[in-house]
Short mmCIF file of C-alpha atoms in Angstrom, two decimals:
data_model
loop_
_atom_site.label_atom_id
_atom_site.label_comp_id
_atom_site.label_asym_id
_atom_site.label_seq_id
_atom_site.Cartn_x
_atom_site.Cartn_y
_atom_site.Cartn_z
CA MET A 1 -18.15 26.13 3.20
CA GLU A 2 -22.05 26.05 4.05
CA GLN A 3 -21.21 28.57 7.04
CA PHE A 4 -19.58 31.00 4.56
CA LEU A 5 -22.43 30.53 2.31
CA ALA A 6 -25.52 30.81 4.87
CA LYS A 7 -23.74 33.98 6.32
CA HIS A 8 -23.78 35.86 3.14
CA ALA A 9 -26.78 33.93 1.26
CA ASP A 10 -28.25 37.39 0.71
CA VAL A 11 -25.73 38.09 -1.35
CA VAL A 12 -24.00 34.85 -2.80
CA ILE A 13 -25.92 33.74 -6.11
CA GLY A 14 -24.23 30.21 -5.99
CA SER A 15 -20.91 28.77 -5.77
CA LEU A 16 -18.90 26.56 -8.30
CA SER A 17 -15.74 24.04 -7.16
CA GLY A 18 -13.99 21.94 -9.74
CA PHE A 19 -10.30 21.49 -11.26
CA ASP A 20 -9.25 25.00 -12.95
CA ARG A 21 -5.20 24.51 -14.00
CA LEU A 22 -4.09 21.00 -14.48
CA VAL A 23 -0.95 19.50 -16.03
CA PHE A 24 -0.23 15.97 -16.86
CA ARG A 25 3.03 14.70 -17.65
CA GLY A 26 3.26 11.55 -20.00
CA THR A 27 6.32 9.41 -19.54
CA LEU A 28 7.68 6.05 -21.24
CA ARG A 29 8.41 4.96 -17.79
CA ALA A 30 10.89 1.77 -19.43
CA LEU A 31 13.11 4.38 -20.87
CA CYS A 32 13.53 6.56 -17.97
CA HIS A 33 16.60 4.81 -16.45
CA ARG A 34 19.28 3.68 -18.36
CA PHE A 35 18.88 -0.18 -17.43
CA GLY A 36 15.22 -0.01 -19.42
CA VAL A 37 17.00 1.72 -21.87
CA LYS A 38 19.79 -0.62 -22.58
CA ASN A 39 17.30 -3.70 -22.53
CA TYR A 40 15.29 -1.48 -25.47
CA LEU A 41 18.93 -1.05 -27.47
CA TRP A 42 19.13 -4.58 -27.11
CA VAL A 43 15.66 -5.33 -28.40
CA MET A 44 16.50 -2.55 -31.27
CA GLN A 45 19.66 -4.64 -32.03
CA VAL A 46 21.57 -0.85 -31.55
CA LEU A 47 25.15 -1.18 -30.50
CA LEU A 48 25.54 1.64 -27.57
CA LYS A 49 28.29 3.51 -29.94
CA ASP A 50 25.68 3.93 -32.28
CA PHE A 51 22.96 5.18 -30.02
CA ALA A 52 23.36 9.08 -30.98
CA GLY A 53 22.79 7.67 -34.50
CA HIS A 54 19.67 6.13 -33.58
CA ALA A 55 18.36 8.71 -31.22
CA GLU A 56 18.92 11.57 -34.18
CA ALA A 57 16.84 9.60 -36.89
CA LEU A 58 14.21 9.09 -34.04
CA THR A 59 13.94 12.71 -33.46
CA GLY A 60 13.26 13.68 -37.05
CA GLN A 61 10.83 11.02 -37.51
CA LEU A 62 8.85 12.69 -34.31
CA ARG A 63 9.17 15.74 -35.80
CA GLU A 64 8.01 15.34 -39.26
CA ALA A 65 5.11 13.50 -37.92
CA SER A 66 4.32 16.17 -35.31
CA GLU A 67 4.52 19.19 -37.16
CA ALA A 68 2.87 17.52 -40.45
CA LEU A 69 -0.59 18.48 -39.44
CA ALA A 70 -0.03 22.54 -39.10
CA ARG A 71 1.51 21.76 -42.83
CA ARG A 72 -1.42 20.64 -44.08
CA THR A 73 -4.04 22.77 -42.06
CA ALA A 74 -1.67 25.81 -43.28
CA ARG A 75 -1.29 26.41 -39.16
CA PRO A 76 1.52 28.38 -38.20
CA ILE A 77 4.76 26.84 -37.05
CA ARG A 78 6.81 29.35 -35.46
CA TYR A 79 10.02 28.99 -33.65
CA LEU A 80 10.73 31.42 -30.32
CA ALA A 81 14.30 32.18 -29.52
CA SER A 82 13.53 32.85 -25.49
CA SER A 83 11.65 29.82 -23.51
CA ALA A 84 10.46 32.72 -21.28
CA THR A 85 8.29 34.14 -24.04
CA SER A 86 4.53 33.92 -22.86
CA LYS A 87 3.63 31.35 -25.45
CA GLU A 88 -0.19 31.45 -24.38
CA GLN A 89 -0.55 35.20 -25.29
CA ILE A 90 1.21 34.49 -28.47
CA ALA A 91 -1.49 31.30 -29.57
CA ARG A 92 -4.20 33.39 -28.03
CA GLU A 93 -3.41 36.49 -30.61
CA ILE A 94 -3.31 34.15 -33.41
CA ALA A 95 -6.77 32.04 -32.45
CA ARG A 96 -8.27 35.50 -32.03
CA ALA A 97 -6.93 37.15 -35.75
CA ASP A 98 -7.89 33.66 -37.53
CA GLY A 99 -11.40 33.10 -35.96
CA ILE A 100 -10.30 29.54 -34.38
CA GLU A 101 -12.73 28.41 -32.68
CA GLN A 102 -11.82 24.28 -33.37
CA GLY A 103 -8.67 22.84 -33.59
CA LEU A 104 -5.01 23.12 -34.22
CA ILE A 105 -4.19 26.32 -33.67
CA CYS A 106 -0.20 26.63 -33.69
CA VAL A 107 3.08 25.31 -33.50
CA LEU A 108 5.62 26.78 -30.93
CA THR A 109 8.87 25.24 -30.76
CA ALA A 110 11.72 26.41 -27.90
CA VAL A 111 14.77 25.29 -26.79
CA GLU A 112 13.99 24.01 -23.03
CA PRO A 113 15.94 21.68 -20.19
CA CYS A 114 15.00 18.33 -20.25
CA LEU A 115 16.29 15.27 -19.21
CA SER A 116 17.47 12.60 -22.14
CA CYS A 117 20.48 10.01 -22.30
CA GLU A 118 24.29 10.49 -23.55
CA ILE A 119 26.38 7.93 -24.17
CA VAL A 120 30.36 8.61 -22.08
CA ARG A 121 32.83 6.92 -21.83
CA ASP A 122 34.35 5.03 -18.58
CA HIS A 123 38.07 6.25 -18.29
CA ALA A 124 38.18 3.10 -15.33
CA THR A 125 36.60 0.37 -17.80
CA ARG A 126 37.25 1.90 -21.19
CA ARG A 127 33.71 1.21 -22.23
CA LEU A 128 31.11 3.24 -22.93
CA GLN A 129 28.18 4.00 -20.57
CA LEU A 130 24.74 5.00 -21.19
CA MET A 131 24.07 8.12 -18.17
CA PRO A 132 20.63 10.06 -17.97
CA ARG A 133 21.72 14.16 -18.37
CA TYR A 134 19.96 17.41 -18.22
CA ARG A 135 20.25 18.62 -21.41
CA LYS A 136 18.38 20.94 -23.86
CA CYS A 137 16.63 20.37 -26.43
CA LEU A 138 13.56 21.43 -28.92
CA HIS A 139 10.13 21.19 -27.56
CA LEU A 140 7.48 21.23 -29.29
CA TYR A 141 4.29 23.03 -28.06
CA HIS A 142 1.07 22.05 -29.48
CA TYR A 143 -2.02 24.90 -29.03
CA GLN A 144 -5.63 24.04 -30.18
CA VAL A 145 -8.43 24.64 -29.13
CA HIS A 146 -9.53 20.69 -27.72
CA PRO A 147 -13.28 19.56 -29.06
CA VAL A 148 -13.60 18.53 -24.85
CA PHE A 149 -11.14 20.23 -23.28
CA GLY A 150 -11.06 23.69 -24.78
CA PHE A 151 -7.81 25.65 -25.38
CA MET A 152 -5.11 23.73 -24.24
CA HIS A 153 -1.68 23.04 -25.03
CA ALA A 154 0.57 20.16 -25.07
CA ARG A 155 4.05 20.09 -25.34
CA ILE A 156 6.54 17.22 -26.53
CA GLN A 157 10.19 17.10 -25.86
CA THR A 158 11.78 15.78 -29.60
CA TRP A 159 14.96 14.45 -27.63
CA PHE A 160 14.93 10.55 -26.79
CA PRO A 161 12.76 9.34 -24.80
CA PHE A 162 10.38 11.99 -25.67
CA ALA A 163 8.39 12.87 -22.75
CA ILE A 164 4.87 15.03 -22.98
CA GLN A 165 3.28 17.59 -20.70
CA ILE A 166 -0.33 18.21 -20.90
CA CYS A 167 -1.82 21.58 -19.56
CA LEU A 168 -5.52 22.06 -19.48
CA ASN A 169 -8.40 24.15 -17.84
CA GLY A 170 -11.24 22.20 -16.30
CA ARG A 171 -13.35 26.06 -16.43
CA GLU A 172 -12.69 25.82 -20.18
CA TRP A 173 -13.78 22.59 -20.00
CA LEU A 174 -17.03 22.80 -17.92
CA ALA A 175 -18.12 25.86 -20.42
CA ARG A 176 -18.04 23.23 -23.55
CA ALA A 177 -20.01 21.31 -21.74
CA MET A 178 -22.76 24.11 -20.68
CA ASN A 179 -22.05 25.00 -24.28
CA THR A 180 -23.29 21.29 -25.61
CA GLU A 181 -26.33 21.45 -23.24
CA ARG A 182 -27.55 25.20 -24.11
CA LEU A 183 -26.49 26.56 -20.55
CA ARG A 184 -26.36 30.07 -20.27
CA TYR A 185 -23.31 31.27 -18.39
CA VAL A 186 -21.17 34.82 -18.64
CA GLN A 187 -17.67 33.97 -18.38
CA ARG A 188 -14.27 36.52 -17.56
CA ASP A 189 -11.06 34.57 -18.24
CA ASN A 190 -10.99 31.59 -16.18
CA CYS A 191 -13.71 31.86 -13.59
CA PHE A 192 -17.76 32.67 -14.09
CA THR A 193 -19.32 35.98 -12.70
CA TRP A 194 -23.04 34.45 -13.56
CA LEU A 195 -24.26 30.83 -14.45
CA GLU A 196 -28.24 30.29 -15.13
CA ARG A 197 -27.86 27.08 -13.16
CA PRO A 198 -25.41 26.75 -10.46
CA GLU A 199 -26.45 23.20 -9.75
CA ARG A 200 -26.12 21.71 -13.07
CA ALA A 201 -23.02 23.39 -13.55
CA GLN A 202 -21.49 22.02 -10.44
CA GLN A 203 -22.67 18.38 -11.75
CA LEU A 204 -21.02 19.22 -15.20
CA MET A 205 -17.59 20.24 -13.14
CA ASP A 206 -18.31 16.68 -10.67
CA GLN A 207 -18.26 14.80 -13.88
CA GLN A 208 -14.18 15.77 -14.57
CA VAL A 209 -13.14 13.63 -11.56
CA GLN A 210 -14.41 10.85 -13.36
CA ALA A 211 -13.88 11.23 -17.18
CA ALA A 212 -11.66 8.44 -18.46
CA TRP A 213 -8.59 10.34 -18.46
CA PRO A 214 -5.99 7.41 -19.94
CA ASP A 215 -7.66 7.46 -22.97
CA LEU A 216 -8.80 11.20 -23.21
CA LEU A 217 -4.49 11.94 -22.73
CA SER A 218 -3.34 9.51 -24.95
CA GLY A 219 -5.79 10.91 -27.33
CA ILE A 220 -3.57 13.77 -27.10
CA ALA A 221 -0.45 12.12 -27.32
CA ARG A 222 -1.00 10.41 -30.43
CA SER A 223 -1.75 13.65 -31.86
CA LEU A 224 1.43 14.84 -30.75
CA ASN A 225 3.19 12.06 -32.38
CA PRO A 226 1.33 9.89 -35.09
CA GLU A 227 4.25 7.95 -35.58
CA HIS A 228 4.55 6.75 -31.66
CA GLU A 229 3.19 2.73 -32.58
CA ALA A 230 5.35 2.95 -36.15
CA MET A 231 8.87 3.75 -33.61
CA PHE A 232 8.23 1.40 -31.05
CA ARG A 233 6.70 -1.59 -32.51
CA PRO A 234 9.22 -3.78 -31.63
CA PHE A 235 9.24 -2.48 -28.13
CA PRO A 236 5.64 -1.56 -27.56
CA ILE A 237 5.12 1.17 -25.04
CA ASP A 238 2.64 3.64 -23.56
CA TYR A 239 2.84 6.34 -21.99
CA TYR A 240 2.26 6.26 -17.86
CA TRP A 241 0.72 9.20 -16.89
CA SER A 242 1.04 11.80 -13.73
CA THR A 243 -0.55 14.88 -11.92
CA TYR A 244 2.48 17.05 -11.82
CA GLN A 245 0.22 20.33 -10.83
CA SER A 246 -3.21 21.07 -9.79
CA GLU A 247 -5.13 23.43 -8.85
CA TRP A 248 -8.59 23.19 -7.12
CA ALA A 249 -10.74 26.52 -7.07
CA THR A 250 -14.13 27.40 -5.14
CA ASP A 251 -15.31 30.42 -6.28
CA ILE A 252 -18.04 32.77 -4.23
CA LEU A 253 -20.32 34.21 -7.02
CA PHE A 254 -21.62 37.67 -5.54
CA ARG A 255 -24.65 39.44 -6.77
CA ASP A 256 -22.68 42.85 -7.42
CA ALA A 257 -18.97 44.16 -7.04
CA ALA A 258 -20.20 46.31 -4.13
CA SER A 259 -21.01 43.09 -1.85
CA LEU A 260 -17.24 41.73 -1.95
CA ALA A 261 -15.77 45.04 -2.49
CA ARG A 262 -17.26 45.88 1.21
CA LEU A 263 -16.42 42.19 2.73
CA TYR A 264 -12.92 41.65 0.77
CA PRO A 265 -10.59 44.01 2.72
CA LYS A 266 -11.77 42.47 6.03
CA LEU A 267 -11.12 38.45 4.69
CA VAL A 268 -7.56 39.53 3.58
CA HIS A 269 -6.84 41.40 6.98
CA HIS A 270 -8.43 38.78 8.95
CA GLY A 271 -6.31 36.26 6.60
CA LEU A 272 -2.74 37.54 7.56
CA THR A 273 -3.26 38.53 11.42
CA THR A 274 -5.20 35.75 12.25
CA PHE A 275 -4.38 32.70 10.35
CA LEU A 276 -1.04 31.06 11.77
CA SER A 277 1.45 28.58 10.93
CA PRO A 278 -0.47 25.40 12.29
CA ASP A 279 -3.25 26.71 11.06
CA VAL A 280 -2.20 27.29 7.18
CA MET A 281 -0.83 23.12 7.72
CA ARG A 282 -4.33 22.26 9.40
CA PHE A 283 -6.01 23.52 6.43
CA LEU A 284 -3.71 21.78 3.88
CA GLY A 285 -4.54 18.46 5.52
CA ARG A 286 -1.66 17.97 8.01
CA ASN A 287 -2.77 16.79 11.75
CA ILE A 288 -0.79 19.39 14.03
CA PRO A 289 -2.08 18.92 17.91
CA PRO A 290 -4.10 20.95 20.01
CA THR A 291 -0.53 22.10 21.05
CA GLY A 292 0.72 23.64 18.34
CA LYS A 293 3.77 21.66 17.97
CA LEU A 294 5.36 20.73 14.97
CA PRO A 295 5.89 17.08 13.44
CA PRO A 296 9.65 16.86 13.70
CA ARG A 297 9.71 15.56 10.23
CA LEU A 298 8.44 18.47 8.54
CA GLN A 299 10.71 20.18 6.88
CA ALA A 300 8.63 22.54 5.06
CA GLU A 301 8.84 26.14 5.16
CA VAL A 302 5.07 27.92 6.12
CA THR A 303 4.75 31.64 4.62
CA SER A 304 1.90 33.40 3.81
CA ASP A 305 2.43 37.11 1.94
CA MET A 306 -0.13 39.14 0.08
CA ARG A 307 0.33 41.04 -3.78
CA ARG A 308 -1.79 43.35 -4.87
CA ARG A 309 -2.40 42.36 -8.49
CA PRO A 310 -4.34 44.02 -11.72
CA GLU A 311 -7.40 42.46 -10.42
CA GLY A 312 -7.15 42.95 -7.14
CA VAL A 313 -5.40 41.64 -4.12
CA ARG A 314 -4.12 38.10 -3.17
CA ILE A 315 -3.79 36.30 -0.18
CA LYS A 316 -1.61 33.22 -0.20
CA HIS A 317 -0.08 30.85 2.47
CA ARG A 318 2.43 28.27 1.45
CA LEU A 319 3.37 25.00 3.13
CA GLY A 320 6.49 23.80 1.10
CA GLN A 321 5.29 23.02 -2.45
CA ASN A 322 1.76 23.50 -1.87
CA SER A 323 -0.33 26.51 -1.21
CA ILE A 324 -3.53 27.68 -0.79
CA LYS A 325 -4.69 31.40 -1.90
CA MET A 326 -7.66 33.67 -2.06
CA TYR A 327 -8.37 36.60 -4.27
CA ASP A 328 -11.06 38.69 -5.60
CA LYS A 329 -11.45 36.42 -9.14
CA ALA A 330 -13.15 39.08 -11.27
CA VAL A 331 -14.73 42.56 -11.17
CA PRO A 332 -17.90 42.92 -13.56
CA THR A 333 -17.00 45.45 -16.70
CA GLY A 334 -20.31 46.49 -16.76
CA LEU A 335 -21.27 45.23 -20.67
CA ASP A 336 -23.36 42.68 -19.10
CA PRO A 337 -25.99 43.51 -16.28
CA ARG A 338 -25.86 40.19 -15.01
CA GLU A 339 -22.15 39.87 -14.60
CA GLY A 340 -21.36 39.52 -10.74
CA SER A 341 -18.06 39.12 -8.56
CA VAL A 342 -16.09 35.95 -7.47
CA LEU A 343 -13.79 35.06 -4.67
CA ARG A 344 -12.16 32.51 -4.88
CA ILE A 345 -10.35 29.85 -2.93
CA GLU A 346 -8.10 27.90 -4.62
CA THR A 347 -5.89 24.78 -3.53
CA THR A 348 -2.38 24.14 -5.57
CA ILE A 349 -0.64 20.86 -5.11
CA ASN A 350 2.24 20.32 -6.01
CA ASP A 351 3.86 17.42 -3.55
CA ALA A 352 1.29 14.90 -2.94
CA SER A 353 3.61 12.92 -0.83
CA GLY A 354 1.58 14.79 2.64
CA PHE A 355 -1.54 13.15 1.85
CA LYS A 356 -3.33 10.45 2.24
CA VAL A 357 -5.43 8.00 0.00
CA PHE A 358 -7.12 4.65 1.05
CA ARG A 359 -6.19 1.70 -1.73
CA THR A 360 -4.59 -1.48 -1.86
CA PRO A 361 -0.95 -1.55 -1.29
CA GLN A 362 1.17 -1.30 -4.89
CA GLY A 363 1.30 -4.37 -6.94
CA LYS A 364 -0.59 -5.77 -4.45
CA PRO A 365 -4.48 -5.87 -5.99
CA GLU A 366 -5.28 -8.78 -3.73
CA ALA A 367 -4.29 -7.00 -0.83
CA PRO A 368 -6.62 -5.24 2.17
CA MET A 369 -6.87 -1.92 1.79
CA SER A 370 -5.33 0.48 4.23
CA TRP A 371 -4.01 4.09 4.25
CA HIS A 372 -1.12 4.84 1.77
CA GLY A 373 0.66 7.88 0.49
CA MET A 374 -1.04 9.53 -2.43
CA ARG A 375 0.58 9.14 -5.57
CA LYS A 376 1.01 11.22 -8.54
CA GLY A 377 -0.68 8.88 -11.05
CA ILE A 378 -3.79 10.06 -12.54
CA ALA A 379 -5.52 6.81 -10.68
CA ASP A 380 -4.97 9.20 -7.25
CA LEU A 381 -7.35 12.06 -8.80
CA HIS A 382 -10.01 11.31 -7.38
CA ARG A 383 -8.32 11.89 -3.78
CA ARG A 384 -6.74 14.96 -4.85
CA ALA A 385 -10.17 16.31 -5.72
CA GLU A 386 -10.97 15.34 -2.13
CA VAL A 387 -8.68 16.76 -0.16
CA SER A 388 -8.31 19.82 -2.09
CA GLN A 389 -11.94 20.48 -1.66
CA ALA A 390 -11.81 19.98 1.71
CA ALA A 391 -9.27 22.85 2.69
CA ASN A 392 -11.22 25.30 1.00
CA ASN A 393 -14.23 24.07 2.81
CA ARG A 394 -11.35 24.50 5.89
CA TYR A 395 -10.42 28.28 4.63
CA LEU A 396 -13.98 29.29 3.90
CA ARG A 397 -15.23 27.77 7.53
CA ALA A 398 -12.65 29.89 9.15
CA LEU A 399 -13.46 33.27 7.38
CA ALA A 400 -17.46 32.60 8.08
CA SER A 401 -17.06 34.84 11.26
CA VAL A 402 -15.64 38.09 9.42
CA ASP A 403 -17.95 41.05 8.93
CA ASP A 404 -19.85 41.74 12.21
CA THR A 405 -20.95 44.82 11.95
CA THR A 406 -21.01 45.23 15.43
CA PRO A 407 -18.43 47.84 16.05
CA LEU A 408 -15.48 46.35 18.19
CA GLY A 409 -15.62 48.81 21.08
CA GLU A 410 -19.23 47.85 21.79
CA LEU A 411 -18.11 44.35 21.13
CA ALA A 412 -15.08 44.84 23.97
CA THR A 413 -17.42 46.69 26.19
CA ARG A 414 -19.74 43.92 26.99
CA LEU A 415 -17.01 41.47 27.59
CA CYS A 416 -15.45 44.27 30.28
CA GLN A 417 -18.94 44.22 32.38
CA PRO A 418 -19.50 41.50 34.97
CA ALA A 419 -22.32 38.82 33.27
CA ARG A 420 -25.03 36.36 35.41
CA ARG A 421 -25.29 33.10 35.21
CA ASN A 422 -27.40 30.72 36.89
CA GLY A 423 -28.31 33.68 38.98
CA ARG A 424 -24.84 34.15 40.51
CA GLN A 425 -22.56 36.67 39.13
CA VAL A 426 -19.58 36.30 37.55
CA ARG A 427 -16.59 38.14 36.62
CA SER A 428 -15.80 40.92 33.43
CA LEU A 429 -13.13 39.72 30.97
CA ASN A 430 -10.02 41.53 30.14
CA PRO A 431 -9.58 40.70 26.04
CA TYR A 432 -5.59 42.26 26.62
CA ALA A 433 -4.75 40.99 30.15
CA PRO A 434 -2.36 37.85 29.36
CA ALA A 435 -4.63 35.23 31.24
CA ASP A 436 -7.90 36.31 29.70
CA ALA A 437 -5.89 36.77 26.35
CA SER A 438 -4.47 33.18 26.71
CA LEU A 439 -7.49 31.57 27.09
CA LEU A 440 -9.29 33.59 23.80
CA ASP A 441 -6.51 32.55 21.56
CA ALA A 442 -7.13 28.71 22.66
CA ILE A 443 -10.77 28.92 22.25
CA SER A 444 -10.76 30.14 18.69
CA ARG A 445 -7.75 27.20 17.35
CA ALA A 446 -8.57 25.98 14.34
CA GLU A 447 -8.12 22.20 15.52
CA PHE A 448 -11.54 23.51 17.58
CA THR A 449 -13.41 24.10 14.79
CA LEU A 450 -15.50 21.11 13.69
CA ASN A 451 -15.10 19.07 17.16
CA GLY A 452 -14.99 21.37 20.06
CA PHE A 453 -13.08 21.40 22.95
CA ARG A 454 -12.42 19.75 26.49
CA ASN A 455 -11.24 20.43 29.33
CA ARG A 456 -8.10 18.47 28.76
CA ASP A 457 -7.51 20.16 25.22
CA LEU A 458 -7.39 23.44 27.13
CA ARG A 459 -5.20 22.75 30.04
CA PRO A 460 -1.64 21.98 27.73
CA LEU A 461 -2.53 25.28 25.83
CA LEU A 462 -3.45 27.43 29.40
CA PHE A 463 -0.60 25.70 31.35
CA PRO A 464 2.38 24.77 29.27
CA ASN A 465 4.63 23.46 31.36
CA SER A 466 3.12 19.97 32.20
CA ALA A 467 1.89 19.18 35.78
CA ALA A 468 4.68 17.08 38.33
CA SER A 469 1.13 15.63 40.49
CA LYS A 470 -1.59 14.42 40.29
CA HIS A 471 -2.80 17.27 43.03
CA GLU A 472 -1.44 19.73 40.32
CA GLN A 473 -3.36 18.60 37.56
CA ARG A 474 -6.68 18.40 39.42
CA ARG A 475 -5.77 21.64 40.18
CA GLN A 476 -5.78 22.88 36.70
CA ALA A 477 -8.55 21.32 35.62
CA ALA A 478 -10.50 22.88 38.46
CA ALA A 479 -8.86 26.63 37.14
CA VAL A 480 -10.14 26.01 33.54
CA THR A 481 -13.63 24.73 34.70
CA ARG A 482 -14.04 28.00 36.30
CA ARG A 483 -12.93 29.86 32.97
CA LEU A 484 -15.37 27.74 31.01
CA ALA A 485 -18.27 29.01 32.97
CA LEU A 486 -17.24 32.41 33.00
CA LEU A 487 -16.98 32.16 28.97
CA ARG A 488 -20.40 30.04 28.93
CA ALA A 489 -21.92 33.34 31.74
CA HIS A 490 -20.60 35.99 28.39
CA ARG A 491 -22.00 33.51 25.54
CA LEU A 492 -19.23 32.76 24.25
CA ILE A 493 -19.59 29.16 23.82
CA ASN A 494 -22.15 26.05 23.68
CA LYS A 495 -21.37 23.01 25.55
CA VAL A 496 -22.32 20.49 23.00
CA PRO A 497 -25.60 18.32 24.54
CA GLY A 498 -24.60 14.71 25.76
CA THR A 499 -20.67 14.96 25.91
CA HIS A 500 -17.95 17.01 27.54
CA ARG A 501 -17.06 19.16 24.57
CA TYR A 502 -18.08 23.36 23.61
CA LEU A 503 -17.63 25.04 20.79
CA LEU A 504 -18.07 28.77 19.90
CA SER A 505 -21.55 29.94 20.06
CA ARG A 506 -21.80 32.36 16.67
CA HIS A 507 -21.64 35.50 18.81
CA GLY A 508 -18.92 33.97 20.31
CA ARG A 509 -16.71 33.81 16.72
CA ILE A 510 -17.60 37.05 16.37
CA VAL A 511 -16.64 38.40 19.10
CA VAL A 512 -12.77 36.20 19.38
CA THR A 513 -12.26 36.82 15.89
CA ALA A 514 -12.46 40.63 16.00
CA LEU A 515 -10.85 40.96 18.96
CA ILE A 516 -7.96 38.61 18.13
CA SER A 517 -7.73 40.62 14.46
CA ALA A 518 -7.81 43.96 16.51
CA ARG A 519 -4.93 42.78 18.46
CA ASN A 520 -2.31 41.72 16.06
CA ALA A 521 -3.02 44.59 13.64
CA ASN A 522 -0.86 47.41 14.02
CA ALA A 523 -1.70 51.32 14.13
CA GLN A 524 -1.22 51.93 10.70
CA GLU A 525 -3.50 48.79 9.70
CA LEU A 526 -6.10 49.73 11.97
CA THR A 527 -6.51 53.54 10.97
CA LYS A 528 -6.44 52.25 6.90
CA LEU A 529 -9.29 50.22 8.04
CA ALA A 530 -11.13 52.69 10.02
CA ALA A 531 -10.68 55.63 7.18
#
């Protein structure tokens, strides 16, 4: 990210990274499988044949307790005939009409799918069996302006085992924190187009990761069902909190709309024409070798697409259930002279299984720490933030070479002329000849951005067929050495002192990016960009 900010320092006023949308799920884990439910019924002294009546009584108790606050404060309780109705829009309209700035806004109810329990008769044994089933039941949505989180909602399932889902936004949370410190800002929806003190805003954002999440989430759960302890007094049980979905956004705040408008089409074009499937996988933390060969166990599909939205153009790269996207988040309205435009890079994680966290094994706190799969539980929320920020950084680093003002023809002309190095003349480069094009493709690969590349890294890319003999390996190594000298003569790469590694120079990254983008674009795209 630092390279991108440094390059555009004259038009960028700051950056802000942190959680955007967060969705947590609370489950009573002991009641999520039939053996745990049987244990619960044994403690409660409830027969299987009486389970339906027992569960129905708990549902009534929960609904009465959950809706009590709304009735006591005269807040609306509204049933929605379709679960597809935009509940957030309804809640915001109610809050705006009633001037709600703190506390409960409304309770919206809708019938939606759920995982519950059902008593079925086993015809083979002629005995009753308790089985988990996907069914439909009434859900209660509590929309509120939380004292910490700001505008948010929480949903509770009214059927046993009473699962909870909480959805909040890190930017709403930050706005309330800045209000407390009397920091000025301009906010558009869920982003900030101007910040009085971007450094302090980032510090407040960083504190969110270290928050006492179990206490905060459990407090919301108690407001959803104040009767929870009474309902489960003989069988004490608390909610286990997991992160169902996280969005981590890096906002680059531009000084004015014109600066971002000039740059953004080139960023979109570069992202669509240059980033290949292995690049997307590396952005999202997958370890892909320089050859680009995908792991045999990988079953996820990699896709990239562009969509025009009312606010602007969005480009999105998906890897299975996870994604990274870029969009011009906000365009100034002209109502406030301070506001600018925002470029947002956002990583969404729905499936954390592909990431690692350095911790002790589950259930073995005394064991030595090592790398294990990331869990959905909020204990690994800090690591989720780290890998998301790393993904955003890699994406911005790959975009740092875009928007050079030198015409493509001038860049190509320089390469197509002989150059001199150490007093000797070397041949020209032909960016569209197969051999030279393969060389430019190889040195521009995303895995070489940080640590550079060596002779041995380029050999399998330039000579896909493995060498059959030592003599052939030496011949290939010598050929790569000559090509490295050619690249150095044209100032496309620099040698890392004290190593055998090379990195693209700033000039080289500009030239190579421009040539590859032009090569991958069709005539219609080039004509549109030139207009």
